[in-house]
Amino acid sequence: MARNRRPPPSDRDLGMDRPITRRDFMQGAALAGAGLAAVPLLAGCGHRTPPLRTAAQDQPGYYPPRLTGLRGSHPGSFETAHRLRDGQRLPAALELGEEYDLVIVGAGISGLAAAHFYRTAKPDARVLLLDNHDDFGGHAKRNEFEIDGRMRLLNGGTYAIESPRPYSDVADGVLRAIGIDAPALAKSTQKKDFYASLGLAQSVFFDRETFGADHLAVGYGTRPWADFLRGAPLSDVAKRDIERLEAGHVDYLPGLSSAEKKARLLRISYRDYLKDLVKVDPAVLDLYQARTKGWWGVGIDAISALDCWGTDMPGFKGLNLQPGSIPGMGFTPAGFADTGGSLFLHFPDGNATVARGLVRRLIPDAVPGSSVESLVTARVDYRRLDRDGEPVRLRLSSTVVGVHHDGAPGVAGQVRVAYVRDGRVLGVRARHCVLACYNAIIPYLVPELPAAQKAALHQAIKTPLVYTSVAIRHWRAFATLGTHSVYSPGGYFSTSRLNGTVDIGDYLSPTSPDEPNLICMTRTPCKAGLTEHEQNRIGRAELYATPFEVFERNIREQLGRTLAGGGFDPATDIAAITVNRWPHGYAPENNPLFDADVPEAERAYVRGRARFGRIAIANSDAGAGAYTDVAIEQAHRAVAELLGA
Ligand SMILES: Cc1cc2nc3c(=O)[nH]c(=O)nc-3n(C[C@H](O)[C@H](O)[C@H](O)COP(=O)(O)OP(=O)(O)OC[C@H]3O[C@@H](n4cnc5c(N)ncnc54)[C@H](O)[C@@H]3O)c2cc1C
């Protein structure tokens, strides 16, 4: 097997010294936020307390979608919450004298949808949304670049309207209320076959550390296997095993009924299925190890074989399994197995367009324009989000640290909500509160919750992920190599793909490889061999500890190696980098390998989301599904609980 013996590139070769836009954010608002988080919090009240400053979002030019560097869970957004978790006592809140009908913790899709449902039921209601980030949308964040005079957009998190089951009337109703006719837009805006029309295909990058040599195999799924694997650093046995697995004609569980096969596949990992039943070469296991990371954030060692069948992974055709899920399957595969999934609609900034649409509905003059097309290109006026006297206010960089009833939960007429902003603990009051944040933080915000409910909420360990947006001046290397998307089983980033092509209104995707484009690179930090939750915990700690420079060096090195044959030069071709780090990413879903098979009503997410007096719990954790429709439906349930509907 040939081995590459080239010396590793220097930082200079990689372009680590180039003045691209990546750290501008660190010199601005984030640094201020990070600094504040490190000093003791000011006591809320007292005659020596300095007056409140003008908030960053109220200052001219405030426009976070354009910020680069470390985004997602950005510096300054999480430190207060971690102090709370670590038991630090906070000073008493400075009461602002503001009273609302509803305060919502978290301005992601679920929090924004909760405001929409509440205001629909009570059009005169006064609502305040508080979010710890410097931008709204939660995971549905927008990365906006200007490269050589062209606006280029990518999703910083939530990628698309796409779910394992069709959108319900509730979820679809929200889309329609904000002007999104998903079926019509799916037909008119998506250019799904654009790259294929240029002859570009999917590829696999075999790295020398895992497979012995660097090699890009182009044409996954489109070329005959023998052609695709020619030159790949794999033995003939491994190549034959891949072909056998992908063809999938063998029944690896002969003599069992479909139901018996499903029951067996539910309890073994896909890795064990490939190893022990399909009996593939060990190199094939390495090749498929990261295939499940996009859906679940962990490798095939931690996902059941039946769940992989439910998401169309190879190796099952010969088993002749009956269509449909069985109890115990994960949320995603069960949904796909039963319904085939929802329609697919990707906006250029992902579901940030949905978040913008909800903000426009709630605070109309903050988002210029009225059409769905203008949602994509509008420059949101952040100074209009939080104005005195307005019925809906959206306050950013505000971490909620306490939600308490003003008296006993059953009889209190109000809740007090305390939050930290600019180093100060501030207080507001409301008739109702929706917690549209993460389940795991709720016990710290509402310590009065019953112990069993807190224990159930603590079980929600979210999946950590990194979505990185890399702005490139042209994509000639991709065109030369004939690929638009690369799977890298051994890479720091598992996938690197050119931005999806969508034309909507004035926003036109690039058509020529000479134009600027964006690459999305995904990483899901985890540690194979442990339970899914243990892997998530380790990955989350890794994400918080990884500085931007480490991501940047890996981006440059990996793209340089993968695209070397196309002439890609990481030092000159990269224009900007935004690393969207999500230590609290996907909502946890049921995993049949590790979770007890208990009735729905006994599951932790159902027990955890119970209403508590004037406080209700929304967000996608509460529905145990990492999807936008779940986030919306949970908001609907939470508001209905509060209003007694
Ligand atoms: C990288 C990534 C890609 C995804 N892709 C898709 C996709 O393509 N399609 C899909 O349907 N779903 C996708 N999802 C799932 C996504 O989580 C949901 O679709 C949806 O956006 C979740 O909305 P939410 O409001 O429930 O949670 P979030 O988006 O997490 O919003 C909760 C908000 O509350 C804030 N918060 C937490 N604690 C506090 C506090 N104490 N004080 C104030 N604010 C607080 C959080 O920081 C956050 O901003 C993706 C998720 C990730 C991470």
XYZ file of C-alpha atoms and ligand atoms in Angstrom:
698
model
C 0.000 0.000 0.000
C 1.499 3.364 -1.041
C 2.178 5.745 1.789
C 2.338 9.511 1.483
C 5.505 10.778 3.057
C 5.151 14.485 2.364
C 6.096 16.661 5.370
C 3.116 18.385 6.994
C 2.500 21.910 5.663
C 3.711 24.845 7.722
C 1.339 27.438 9.157
C 2.551 29.776 6.428
C 1.721 27.237 3.684
C -1.734 26.879 5.181
C -2.271 30.631 5.368
C -2.646 30.868 9.137
C -1.003 34.311 8.904
C -3.371 35.639 6.211
C -5.581 38.605 7.095
C -8.950 36.942 6.427
C -12.110 37.785 8.322
C -12.182 35.330 11.193
C -11.124 37.044 14.366
C -12.814 40.426 13.934
C -15.459 39.300 16.348
C -12.919 38.504 19.023
C -11.747 42.093 18.934
C -15.253 43.450 19.316
C -18.427 42.576 21.073
C -17.548 39.027 22.019
C -14.436 40.088 23.846
C -16.488 42.556 25.821
C -18.939 39.797 26.625
C -16.219 37.364 27.592
C -14.575 39.948 29.806
C -17.770 40.747 31.605
C -18.400 37.112 32.195
C -15.073 36.800 33.975
C -15.609 39.603 36.531
C -17.939 39.342 39.539
C -21.549 40.239 38.787
C -22.668 43.615 40.063
C -25.252 43.671 42.796
C -28.580 44.436 41.151
C -29.599 47.376 43.313
C -28.162 49.991 45.658
C -27.304 53.664 45.279
C -23.748 52.896 44.179
C -24.873 50.723 41.265
C -23.848 52.328 37.966
C -26.709 53.103 35.567
C -27.573 50.577 32.849
C -25.600 51.032 29.624
C -27.123 51.214 26.183
C -27.346 47.581 25.147
C -25.181 46.436 22.240
C -28.267 45.527 20.166
C -29.492 49.136 20.467
C -26.328 50.617 19.016
C -26.005 51.638 15.356
C -24.505 49.059 13.016
C -25.307 46.073 15.271
C -25.690 43.139 12.890
C -24.478 39.772 14.262
C -25.122 37.617 11.135
C -22.012 39.194 9.612
C -19.741 38.324 12.537
C -17.117 35.668 11.864
C -14.738 33.665 14.078
C -16.193 31.520 16.853
C -19.992 31.716 16.629
C -22.863 29.457 17.647
C -22.265 29.181 21.370
C -20.006 32.215 21.134
C -17.742 33.620 23.842
C -19.857 35.649 26.251
C -23.039 33.590 25.722
C -22.610 30.642 28.080
C -20.381 31.652 30.996
C -23.218 32.943 33.188
C -25.178 29.710 32.766
C -22.115 27.677 33.671
C -21.649 29.714 36.850
C -25.232 28.957 37.779
C -24.638 25.253 37.122
C -21.526 25.391 39.280
C -23.550 26.688 42.221
C -22.347 30.276 42.303
C -24.742 32.505 44.225
C -25.921 35.511 42.272
C -26.736 38.921 43.721
C -30.385 39.999 44.055
C -31.960 41.275 40.842
C -32.474 44.943 40.092
C -36.227 45.071 39.452
C -36.842 46.953 36.219
C -40.540 47.460 36.928
C -41.461 45.798 33.624
C -44.548 43.555 33.613
C -45.580 41.214 30.830
C -48.275 38.692 30.115
C -45.610 36.243 29.015
C -41.843 36.028 29.366
C -40.170 33.452 27.124
C -36.733 32.067 27.935
C -34.977 31.352 24.644
C -35.548 32.994 21.266
C -34.978 29.927 19.112
C -37.702 28.598 16.820
C -39.606 27.214 19.810
C -39.522 30.473 21.805
C -40.464 32.568 18.776
C -43.278 30.144 17.924
C -44.511 30.303 21.543
C -44.754 34.103 21.237
C -46.688 33.653 17.991
C -49.166 31.169 19.507
C -49.686 33.245 22.648
C -50.273 36.439 20.681
C -52.590 34.626 18.289
C -54.707 33.522 21.255
C -54.387 36.893 23.033
C -53.706 39.633 20.477
C -53.213 42.301 23.162
C -50.677 40.289 25.136
C -47.359 41.861 26.040
C -44.480 39.450 25.509
C -40.766 39.581 26.313
C -38.294 37.095 24.823
C -34.880 36.714 26.488
C -31.962 34.907 24.859
C -28.378 34.471 25.981
C -26.943 34.799 22.454
C -26.187 38.060 20.649
C -28.556 37.003 17.836
C -32.009 35.397 17.766
C -32.938 32.038 16.199
C -31.217 29.609 18.597
C -29.723 26.891 16.373
C -31.435 28.500 13.385
C -28.658 31.046 12.915
C -27.572 32.908 9.829
C -23.998 33.255 8.570
C -23.801 36.162 6.145
C -20.704 37.012 4.127
C -19.816 39.582 1.554
C -17.152 38.162 -0.711
C -15.907 40.281 -3.593
C -19.094 42.359 -3.408
C -21.535 39.399 -3.393
C -23.798 38.400 -0.489
C -23.318 34.762 0.358
C -25.443 32.986 2.973
C -25.150 29.733 4.859
C -26.937 28.187 7.807
C -24.914 28.418 11.008
C -27.031 25.564 12.429
C -30.511 24.382 11.425
C -30.167 23.504 7.758
C -33.590 22.893 6.320
C -37.279 22.310 6.686
C -36.970 18.554 6.805
C -38.338 16.075 9.281
C -38.714 12.297 9.507
C -42.484 12.782 9.296
C -44.649 15.254 7.364
C -45.143 18.622 9.047
C -48.301 18.630 11.165
C -51.048 21.205 10.702
C -49.633 23.064 13.714
C -46.088 23.268 12.328
C -47.171 23.914 8.757
C -49.637 26.509 10.049
C -46.774 28.522 11.514
C -44.887 28.401 8.218
C -47.973 29.610 6.379
C -48.623 32.345 8.950
C -45.206 33.804 8.149
C -45.677 33.497 4.402
C -43.790 30.273 3.748
C -45.677 28.041 1.334
C -43.232 25.180 1.658
C -44.496 22.942 -1.194
C -44.542 25.871 -3.642
C -41.107 27.137 -2.597
C -39.658 23.624 -2.667
C -40.644 23.492 -6.347
C -39.621 27.000 -7.386
C -36.399 27.753 -5.483
C -34.335 24.595 -5.029
C -31.671 23.814 -7.625
C -30.921 20.366 -6.257
C -29.352 19.006 -9.416
C -27.236 22.031 -10.222
C -23.860 20.555 -9.252
C -24.758 17.225 -10.855
C -25.588 19.112 -14.055
C -21.960 20.266 -14.077
C -20.822 16.670 -13.672
C -19.928 17.033 -9.980
C -20.568 14.083 -7.684
C -20.109 12.973 -4.095
C -16.726 11.680 -3.044
C -14.852 10.013 -0.211
C -11.516 11.209 1.127
C -9.363 8.359 2.434
C -6.801 9.869 4.807
C -3.318 8.471 5.310
C -3.663 8.305 9.118
C -6.625 5.899 8.856
C -6.138 4.151 5.510
C -2.406 4.486 4.821
C -2.535 7.024 1.982
C -4.406 10.168 1.035
C -6.836 9.505 -1.809
C -9.974 11.194 -3.102
C -12.435 8.728 -4.646
C -14.966 10.638 -6.742
C -18.390 9.426 -7.839
C -19.861 7.769 -4.754
C -23.177 6.222 -5.727
C -22.914 7.340 -9.340
C -19.969 5.341 -10.713
C -19.679 1.546 -10.724
C -18.033 0.448 -7.465
C -14.973 -0.950 -9.197
C -14.322 2.407 -10.911
C -15.098 4.395 -7.799
C -12.708 2.358 -5.651
C -9.907 2.116 -8.210
C -6.778 3.528 -6.580
C -8.362 3.659 -3.114
C -5.962 2.549 -0.343
C -7.968 -0.605 0.432
C -7.258 -4.308 -0.013
C -9.113 -6.250 -2.710
C -11.023 -8.055 0.029
C -12.203 -4.726 1.504
C -13.239 -3.480 -1.937
C -15.254 -6.641 -2.590
C -16.887 -6.311 0.831
C -17.968 -2.745 0.067
C -19.526 -3.852 -3.193
C -21.308 -6.742 -1.454
C -22.543 -4.501 1.340
C -23.792 -1.753 -0.965
C -25.509 -4.234 -3.283
C -27.069 -5.705 -0.133
C -28.620 -8.778 -1.734
C -27.588 -11.234 0.978
C -29.902 -12.200 3.830
C -27.618 -12.077 6.857
C -30.352 -13.345 9.186
C -31.763 -16.335 7.287
C -34.569 -18.336 8.840
C -36.041 -15.452 10.863
C -39.293 -13.626 10.182
C -39.229 -9.901 9.417
C -40.427 -9.117 12.962
C -37.752 -11.345 14.497
C -35.064 -9.754 12.353
C -36.192 -6.265 13.351
C -36.201 -7.189 17.037
C -32.637 -8.494 16.709
C -31.376 -5.501 14.675
C -32.880 -3.095 17.206
C -30.456 -4.277 19.895
C -27.181 -4.502 17.984
C -25.132 -1.605 16.696
C -24.679 -1.127 12.964
C -20.961 -1.597 13.543
C -21.593 -5.009 15.099
C -24.007 -5.871 12.306
C -21.300 -5.127 9.721
C -18.596 -6.864 11.743
C -20.383 -9.984 12.989
C -23.163 -10.642 10.467
C -22.052 -9.045 7.208
C -18.470 -9.918 8.229
C -16.722 -7.080 6.427
C -13.003 -6.341 6.440
C -11.924 -4.026 9.333
C -11.068 -1.246 6.851
C -14.722 -1.229 5.774
C -15.733 -0.533 9.371
C -13.373 2.457 9.356
C -14.929 3.655 6.122
C -18.507 3.524 7.425
C -17.736 4.586 11.011
C -18.716 8.260 10.559
C -21.677 7.673 8.232
C -24.248 8.198 11.000
C -22.714 11.370 12.424
C -24.839 13.721 10.335
C -28.130 12.362 11.696
C -27.034 11.485 15.215
C -23.661 13.051 16.020
C -22.098 9.696 16.883
C -20.599 6.886 14.821
C -22.014 3.498 13.857
C -20.828 1.943 17.126
C -23.599 3.823 18.991
C -26.519 3.528 16.556
C -28.665 0.449 16.217
C -28.642 -1.547 12.997
C -32.415 -1.200 12.732
C -32.179 2.585 13.013
C -29.649 2.497 10.177
C -32.083 0.411 8.125
C -34.710 3.084 8.841
C -32.466 5.752 7.343
C -31.561 3.749 4.244
C -28.036 2.742 5.160
C -26.707 -0.144 3.032
C -26.735 -3.845 3.791
C -30.401 -4.654 4.441
C -32.096 -5.241 1.095
C -31.606 -9.007 1.224
C -33.313 -9.216 4.618
C -36.674 -8.304 3.051
C -37.853 -6.374 6.096
C -41.484 -5.236 6.097
C -41.858 -1.442 5.830
C -42.665 0.454 9.033
C -41.082 1.090 12.397
C -41.325 -0.985 15.552
C -41.631 0.322 19.126
C -38.295 1.368 20.585
C -36.737 2.679 17.386
C -35.208 6.132 17.448
C -37.378 9.145 16.579
C -35.667 9.852 13.257
C -35.539 6.347 11.728
C -38.965 5.396 13.052
C -40.451 8.483 11.436
C -38.755 7.827 8.108
C -39.690 4.147 8.188
C -43.350 5.012 8.779
C -43.857 8.044 6.561
C -40.867 8.540 4.286
C -40.350 11.973 5.829
C -41.472 15.530 5.173
C -40.748 17.608 2.126
C -37.359 19.270 1.943
C -36.870 23.042 1.731
C -33.541 24.766 2.228
C -33.299 28.534 2.436
C -29.850 30.015 1.761
C -29.422 30.663 5.502
C -31.313 27.503 6.496
C -34.152 27.891 8.969
C -32.810 31.283 10.027
C -35.324 32.463 7.425
C -38.064 30.828 9.518
C -36.764 32.635 12.613
C -36.698 35.919 10.698
C -40.235 35.307 9.493
C -41.411 34.793 13.066
C -39.628 37.963 14.199
C -41.258 39.892 11.355
C -44.658 38.583 12.443
C -44.018 39.594 16.064
C -42.182 42.901 15.482
C -43.086 43.825 11.901
C -40.889 46.878 11.363
C -37.714 45.123 12.547
C -37.524 43.041 9.357
C -37.928 45.189 6.223
C -40.165 43.942 3.413
C -43.239 41.746 3.400
C -42.499 38.837 1.061
C -40.773 35.579 1.924
C -38.118 36.447 -0.662
C -37.245 39.619 1.208
C -36.787 37.638 4.434
C -33.696 36.132 2.849
C -31.964 39.357 1.867
C -33.354 41.822 4.444
C -31.026 43.524 6.857
C -32.798 43.125 10.187
C -32.877 46.307 12.259
C -31.829 45.001 15.651
C -32.445 48.373 17.278
C -36.186 47.801 16.813
C -36.282 44.480 18.619
C -36.583 45.810 22.159
C -38.406 49.142 22.385
C -40.343 50.661 25.285
C -44.099 50.437 24.821
C -44.004 47.791 22.085
C -46.186 44.704 22.650
C -43.378 42.274 21.783
C -39.775 42.788 22.876
C -36.798 40.577 22.067
C -33.810 41.096 24.349
C -30.497 39.538 23.379
C -27.346 38.755 25.386
C -29.615 38.116 28.371
C -29.119 34.847 30.246
C -32.031 33.911 32.478
C -30.833 32.717 35.874
C -34.053 32.309 37.845
C -37.797 31.888 37.358
C -39.784 31.906 40.598
C -43.469 32.100 41.450
C -44.471 35.083 43.506
C -45.908 32.787 46.178
C -46.967 29.134 46.057
C -47.034 27.746 42.483
C -50.728 26.848 42.622
C -51.936 30.263 43.759
C -49.305 32.852 42.753
C -50.543 35.479 40.294
C -47.125 36.164 38.779
C -43.641 34.823 38.177
C -40.418 36.755 38.693
C -37.778 36.265 36.030
C -34.149 37.198 36.739
C -31.566 37.474 33.997
C -27.973 38.602 33.604
C -27.029 41.173 31.029
C -23.861 43.246 30.811
C -22.757 41.853 34.167
C -25.946 42.897 35.995
C -28.741 40.794 37.453
C -32.054 42.296 36.318
C -35.638 41.354 37.125
C -39.006 41.463 35.329
C -42.442 40.031 36.146
C -44.996 38.116 34.096
C -48.292 36.292 34.355
C -46.837 33.315 32.504
C -43.429 31.977 31.533
C -42.461 29.560 28.759
C -39.075 27.903 29.094
C -38.047 27.415 25.469
C -34.392 26.883 26.338
C -32.722 23.514 27.031
C -34.188 20.928 29.353
C -30.898 20.414 31.178
C -30.662 24.036 32.356
C -34.240 24.209 33.670
C -33.558 22.673 37.129
C -31.086 25.506 37.775
C -33.581 28.158 36.665
C -36.507 26.711 38.647
C -35.045 25.022 41.728
C -38.556 24.670 43.238
C -39.497 22.015 40.667
C -40.268 18.584 42.145
C -37.089 16.489 42.483
C -38.353 13.767 40.131
C -39.069 16.310 37.403
C -35.626 17.864 37.812
C -34.018 14.428 37.552
C -35.969 13.789 34.334
C -34.897 17.141 32.851
C -31.252 16.485 33.732
C -31.318 13.405 31.503
C -31.515 15.511 28.340
C -27.906 15.453 27.106
C -27.816 17.236 23.773
C -25.559 16.232 20.890
C -22.568 18.522 20.263
C -21.856 19.598 16.682
C -19.780 22.081 14.730
C -20.978 23.591 11.461
C -18.214 25.612 9.885
C -18.763 28.101 7.077
C -15.676 28.651 4.956
C -15.887 31.444 2.383
C -13.822 30.758 -0.726
C -13.003 33.143 -3.565
C -13.796 30.509 -6.232
C -14.542 26.785 -6.373
C -12.432 25.779 -9.327
C -10.757 22.985 -7.327
C -14.138 21.287 -6.766
C -14.999 21.655 -10.457
C -11.631 20.282 -11.550
C -11.961 17.260 -9.272
C -15.592 16.678 -10.243
C -17.021 16.784 -6.729
C -19.330 18.999 -4.680
C -19.363 17.068 -1.445
C -16.726 15.041 0.379
C -17.200 12.461 3.128
C -14.029 12.073 5.231
C -14.408 9.108 7.600
C -11.084 9.760 9.322
C -11.072 13.550 9.037
C -11.337 16.174 11.778
C -14.425 17.275 9.834
C -16.533 14.353 8.598
C -18.062 16.231 5.683
C -17.123 19.201 3.521
C -19.641 20.292 0.927
C -20.268 23.230 -1.326
C -23.201 25.390 -0.317
C -26.586 24.131 -1.500
C -27.870 26.028 -4.507
C -31.073 28.006 -4.077
C -32.361 30.962 -6.081
C -34.953 33.015 -4.253
C -35.904 36.616 -5.012
C -32.759 38.690 -5.425
C -30.578 35.999 -3.925
C -28.888 33.960 -6.645
C -26.479 31.114 -5.981
C -23.190 31.057 -7.866
C -23.290 29.414 -11.286
C -19.648 29.573 -12.294
C -16.699 27.960 -10.463
C -14.964 31.330 -10.809
C -17.462 32.966 -8.433
C -17.158 33.062 -4.635
C -18.898 30.275 -2.783
C -19.162 28.803 0.707
C -18.169 25.407 2.051
C -19.958 23.830 4.994
C -17.716 21.535 7.055
C -19.238 19.493 9.873
C -17.629 17.947 12.907
C -19.353 15.941 15.624
C -16.893 15.384 18.466
C -17.443 12.042 20.178
C -15.559 9.026 21.495
C -16.403 5.710 19.909
C -17.093 2.775 22.196
C -19.031 4.602 24.915
C -22.768 5.125 25.306
C -24.257 7.911 23.219
C -24.684 10.180 26.253
C -21.121 9.621 27.448
C -19.874 10.391 23.947
C -21.951 13.581 23.922
C -20.595 14.716 27.288
C -17.003 14.186 26.173
C -17.654 15.931 22.862
C -19.246 18.913 24.580
C -16.245 19.366 26.892
C -13.953 19.128 23.882
C -15.869 21.844 22.048
C -15.666 24.336 24.905
C -11.933 23.676 25.229
C -11.059 24.046 21.533
C -9.775 27.493 20.520
C -10.586 28.986 17.143
C -6.997 28.521 15.920
C -7.294 24.734 16.239
C -10.426 24.723 14.100
C -8.772 27.042 11.587
C -5.628 24.938 11.246
C -7.707 21.789 10.746
C -9.923 23.501 8.158
C -6.953 24.657 6.143
C -5.066 21.396 6.436
C -8.036 19.195 5.583
C -9.221 21.261 2.617
C -5.632 21.549 1.382
C -5.155 17.786 1.431
C -8.603 16.839 0.146
C -8.604 19.273 -2.762
C -4.859 19.175 -3.529
C -5.472 17.466 -6.879
C -7.708 20.354 -7.939
C -5.118 23.006 -7.137
C -6.804 24.338 -3.978
C -4.492 26.662 -2.060
C -5.720 27.194 1.521
C -3.452 30.212 1.922
C -4.977 32.205 -0.936
C -8.398 30.682 -1.665
C -9.999 31.115 1.772
C -11.615 34.516 2.335
C -13.312 34.075 5.737
C -14.119 31.455 8.360
C -17.019 31.162 10.789
C -17.012 28.243 13.207
C -20.520 27.617 14.576
C -19.940 25.635 17.732
C -23.004 23.923 19.257
C -22.025 22.148 22.493
C -25.774 21.852 23.219
C -26.870 20.812 19.730
C -29.450 18.230 18.658
C -32.187 17.357 21.150
C -31.592 13.822 22.451
C -33.718 11.148 20.794
C -34.500 7.665 22.003
C -31.599 5.275 21.368
C -32.623 1.598 21.541
C -29.049 0.507 22.298
C -28.895 2.395 25.586
C -32.372 3.572 26.584
C -34.842 1.398 28.472
C -37.919 0.423 26.485
C -40.585 2.127 28.614
C -44.034 3.431 27.621
C -44.091 6.944 26.160
C -45.665 8.496 29.280
C -42.789 7.253 31.424
C -40.040 8.619 29.201
C -37.867 11.307 30.791
C -38.761 13.983 28.246
C -42.502 13.542 28.913
C -42.108 13.566 32.705
C -39.718 16.525 32.484
C -41.997 18.813 30.490
C -44.922 18.900 32.938
C -46.379 22.365 33.545
C -45.406 23.848 36.920
C -47.896 26.501 38.016
C -47.466 29.474 35.684
C -44.392 27.961 34.016
C -44.607 25.716 30.938
C -41.809 23.975 29.066
C -41.312 24.135 25.305
C -38.229 23.513 23.041
C -37.243 20.502 20.978
C -35.861 18.585 24.000
C -39.426 18.458 25.315
C -40.460 16.479 22.224
C -37.252 14.380 22.071
C -36.813 15.221 18.393
C -34.114 17.457 16.903
C -36.397 19.074 14.371
C -38.027 22.427 13.714
C -41.532 20.963 13.559
C -40.965 19.402 16.989
C -39.796 22.759 18.389
C -42.963 24.399 17.039
C -45.301 21.686 18.302
C -43.790 21.827 21.784
C -44.318 25.598 21.824
C -47.942 25.023 20.865
C -48.444 22.503 23.678
C -46.725 24.728 26.248
C -48.843 27.779 25.385
C -52.023 25.675 25.371
C -51.138 24.410 28.863
C -50.765 27.965 30.139
C -53.925 29.276 28.531
C -55.924 26.219 29.470
C -56.765 25.407 25.866
C -26.129 22.134 13.790
C -27.605 21.833 13.818
C -28.286 21.548 12.642
C -29.652 21.289 12.661
N -30.309 21.051 11.477
C -31.647 20.881 11.487
C -32.371 20.748 10.266
O -31.813 20.776 9.175
N -33.729 20.626 10.327
C -34.399 20.607 11.511
O -35.629 20.520 11.516
N -33.732 20.719 12.690
C -32.382 20.862 12.702
N -31.721 21.025 13.888
C -32.456 20.905 15.157
C -32.822 22.237 15.781
O -32.377 22.112 17.107
C -34.327 22.487 15.740
O -34.793 22.459 14.414
C -34.770 23.841 16.305
O -34.083 24.882 15.686
C -34.629 23.874 17.814
O -35.261 25.033 18.294
P -35.456 25.281 19.843
O -36.042 26.638 19.971
O -36.156 24.135 20.451
O -33.980 25.253 20.483
P -32.770 26.236 20.265
O -32.602 26.551 18.855
O -31.630 25.604 21.003
O -33.205 27.560 21.036
C -33.172 27.676 22.443
C -32.572 29.017 22.799
O -32.661 29.213 24.211
C -31.444 29.758 24.641
N -31.260 29.591 26.076
C -30.872 28.484 26.746
N -30.782 28.745 28.054
C -31.099 30.051 28.210
C -31.159 30.904 29.331
N -30.907 30.459 30.574
N -31.485 32.201 29.148
C -31.768 32.660 27.900
N -31.729 31.883 26.808
C -31.397 30.591 26.963
C -30.453 28.974 23.814
O -29.155 29.473 23.873
C -31.092 29.084 22.444
O -30.758 30.286 21.826
C -30.342 21.285 13.895
C -29.655 21.547 15.082
C -28.305 21.823 15.042
C -27.579 22.113 16.332
